[in-house]
PDB file of C-alpha atoms in Angstrom:
ATOM      1  CA  UNK A   1    -159.638 148.291-156.561  1.00 74.00           C
ATOM      2  CA  UNK A   2    -158.826 150.827-153.864  1.00 83.00           C
ATOM      3  CA  UNK A   3    -155.419 151.437-152.906  1.00 79.00           C
ATOM      4  CA  UNK A   4    -154.578 153.224-149.448  1.00 84.00           C
ATOM      5  CA  UNK A   5    -151.304 155.080-149.079  1.00 85.00           C
ATOM      6  CA  UNK A   6    -149.636 154.615-145.766  1.00 84.00           C
ATOM      7  CA  UNK A   7    -146.441 156.067-144.109  1.00 81.00           C
ATOM      8  CA  UNK A   8    -143.305 153.826-144.099  1.00 78.00           C
ATOM      9  CA  UNK A   9    -142.839 151.868-140.838  1.00 71.00           C
ATOM     10  CA  UNK A  10    -140.799 153.767-138.163  1.00 72.00           C
ATOM     11  CA  UNK A  11    -137.084 152.894-138.274  1.00 66.00           C
ATOM     12  CA  UNK A  12    -137.219 151.074-134.826  1.00 62.00           C
ATOM     13  CA  UNK A  13    -139.863 148.897-136.352  1.00 55.00           C
ATOM     14  CA  UNK A  14    -137.787 147.842-139.154  1.00 55.00           C
ATOM     15  CA  UNK A  15    -135.394 144.825-138.282  1.00 58.00           C
ATOM     16  CA  UNK A  16    -133.065 143.362-141.071  1.00 61.00           C
ATOM     17  CA  UNK A  17    -131.904 139.597-140.151  1.00 59.00           C
ATOM     18  CA  UNK A  18    -128.180 139.390-140.085  1.00 59.00           C
ATOM     19  CA  UNK A  19    -126.496 137.225-142.573  1.00 60.00           C
ATOM     20  CA  UNK A  20    -126.711 133.365-141.978  1.00 58.00           C
ATOM     21  CA  UNK A  21    -124.109 131.738-139.891  1.00 58.00           C
ATOM     22  CA  UNK A  22    -121.362 129.920-141.830  1.00 70.00           C
ATOM     23  CA  UNK A  23    -122.005 126.170-142.284  1.00 84.00           C
ATOM     24  CA  UNK A  24    -119.681 123.878-140.247  1.00 88.00           C
ATOM     25  CA  UNK A  25    -118.223 120.831-142.043  1.00 93.00           C
ATOM     26  CA  UNK A  26    -117.024 118.061-139.960  1.00 94.00           C
ATOM     27  CA  UNK A  27    -114.878 115.152-140.844  1.00 96.00           C
ATOM     28  CA  UNK A  28    -114.535 112.222-138.784  1.00 97.00           C
ATOM     29  CA  UNK A  29    -110.978 111.318-137.674  1.00 97.00           C
ATOM     30  CA  UNK A  30    -111.821 108.179-135.576  1.00 96.00           C
ATOM     31  CA  UNK A  31    -114.221 106.389-137.980  1.00 96.00           C
ATOM     32  CA  UNK A  32    -117.437 107.848-136.562  1.00 97.00           C
ATOM     33  CA  UNK A  33    -120.452 106.461-138.723  1.00 96.00           C
ATOM     34  CA  UNK A  34    -123.087 108.984-139.730  1.00 96.00           C
ATOM     35  CA  UNK A  35    -125.527 108.176-136.941  1.00 97.00           C
ATOM     36  CA  UNK A  36    -122.644 109.149-134.405  1.00 97.00           C
ATOM     37  CA  UNK A  37    -121.778 112.227-136.348  1.00 97.00           C
ATOM     38  CA  UNK A  38    -125.597 113.367-136.358  1.00 96.00           C
ATOM     39  CA  UNK A  39    -125.664 112.460-132.548  1.00 97.00           C
ATOM     40  CA  UNK A  40    -122.348 114.700-131.749  1.00 98.00           C
ATOM     41  CA  UNK A  41    -123.477 117.519-133.947  1.00 96.00           C
ATOM     42  CA  UNK A  42    -126.829 117.544-132.223  1.00 97.00           C
ATOM     43  CA  UNK A  43    -125.312 117.381-128.610  1.00 98.00           C
ATOM     44  CA  UNK A  44    -122.407 119.975-129.606  1.00 98.00           C
ATOM     45  CA  UNK A  45    -125.186 122.095-131.003  1.00 97.00           C
ATOM     46  CA  UNK A  46    -127.253 122.121-127.515  1.00 98.00           C
ATOM     47  CA  UNK A  47    -124.168 122.722-125.600  1.00 98.00           C
ATOM     48  CA  UNK A  48    -123.086 125.600-127.725  1.00 98.00           C
ATOM     49  CA  UNK A  49    -126.475 127.151-127.380  1.00 98.00           C
ATOM     50  CA  UNK A  50    -126.344 126.569-123.627  1.00 98.00           C
ATOM     51  CA  UNK A  51    -122.742 128.290-123.508  1.00 98.00           C
ATOM     52  CA  UNK A  52    -123.585 131.315-125.834  1.00 97.00           C
ATOM     53  CA  UNK A  53    -127.202 131.837-125.617  1.00 97.00           C
ATOM     54  CA  UNK A  54    -127.127 132.128-129.239  1.00 97.00           C
ATOM     55  CA  UNK A  55    -129.208 129.582-131.481  1.00 96.00           C
ATOM     56  CA  UNK A  56    -128.808 129.640-135.062  1.00 94.00           C
ATOM     57  CA  UNK A  57    -132.328 127.574-135.641  1.00 93.00           C
ATOM     58  CA  UNK A  58    -133.999 130.707-134.147  1.00 93.00           C
ATOM     59  CA  UNK A  59    -134.705 134.025-136.047  1.00 91.00           C
ATOM     60  CA  UNK A  60    -131.860 136.289-135.172  1.00 91.00           C
ATOM     61  CA  UNK A  61    -130.146 133.755-133.267  1.00 93.00           C
ATOM     62  CA  UNK A  62    -132.712 134.552-130.493  1.00 93.00           C
ATOM     63  CA  UNK A  63    -130.394 137.476-129.325  1.00 94.00           C
ATOM     64  CA  UNK A  64    -130.824 141.220-129.550  1.00 93.00           C
ATOM     65  CA  UNK A  65    -129.467 142.522-132.909  1.00 90.00           C
ATOM     66  CA  UNK A  66    -126.595 144.315-131.449  1.00 92.00           C
ATOM     67  CA  UNK A  67    -125.138 141.244-129.969  1.00 94.00           C
ATOM     68  CA  UNK A  68    -125.695 138.906-132.862  1.00 94.00           C
ATOM     69  CA  UNK A  69    -122.302 139.054-134.409  1.00 92.00           C
ATOM     70  CA  UNK A  70    -120.284 138.505-131.111  1.00 95.00           C
ATOM     71  CA  UNK A  71    -122.671 135.665-129.995  1.00 96.00           C
ATOM     72  CA  UNK A  72    -122.609 134.079-133.380  1.00 95.00           C
ATOM     73  CA  UNK A  73    -118.663 134.062-133.491  1.00 95.00           C
ATOM     74  CA  UNK A  74    -118.989 132.515-129.842  1.00 97.00           C
ATOM     75  CA  UNK A  75    -121.365 129.680-130.916  1.00 96.00           C
ATOM     76  CA  UNK A  76    -119.026 128.892-133.963  1.00 96.00           C
ATOM     77  CA  UNK A  77    -116.108 128.640-131.803  1.00 96.00           C
ATOM     78  CA  UNK A  78    -118.126 126.333-129.099  1.00 97.00           C
ATOM     79  CA  UNK A  79    -119.325 124.131-131.767  1.00 97.00           C
ATOM     80  CA  UNK A  80    -115.711 123.610-133.191  1.00 97.00           C
ATOM     81  CA  UNK A  81    -114.217 122.998-129.774  1.00 98.00           C
ATOM     82  CA  UNK A  82    -116.808 120.603-128.874  1.00 98.00           C
ATOM     83  CA  UNK A  83    -116.644 118.576-132.261  1.00 98.00           C
ATOM     84  CA  UNK A  84    -112.945 118.785-132.207  1.00 98.00           C
ATOM     85  CA  UNK A  85    -113.052 117.291-128.713  1.00 98.00           C
ATOM     86  CA  UNK A  86    -115.200 114.428-129.930  1.00 98.00           C
ATOM     87  CA  UNK A  87    -112.483 113.407-132.829  1.00 98.00           C
ATOM     88  CA  UNK A  88    -113.427 115.546-135.794  1.00 98.00           C
ATOM     89  CA  UNK A  89    -111.730 117.978-137.983  1.00 97.00           C
ATOM     90  CA  UNK A  90    -113.746 120.841-138.410  1.00 95.00           C
ATOM     91  CA  UNK A  91    -113.778 123.392-141.478  1.00 90.00           C
TER      92      UNK A  91
END
């Protein structure tokens, strides 16, 4: 076997992924069944992404690293507000 020693990557090439966003737990207050809960969660996710530009399903939220924390917090608030408006308790 032949091993080749290389220089480490330049600092600007190294990007660590930020922490995973907190999971949102929703509790129906108006008897929503599981199908309705899934639909509401999906629609609120799409709305929150549109409002904030942050998408937790994409690497790095699909935002620049320096904007990650602020945009992630905005996304969480948007999701919570949307779900609460649809009759859920959000934790």
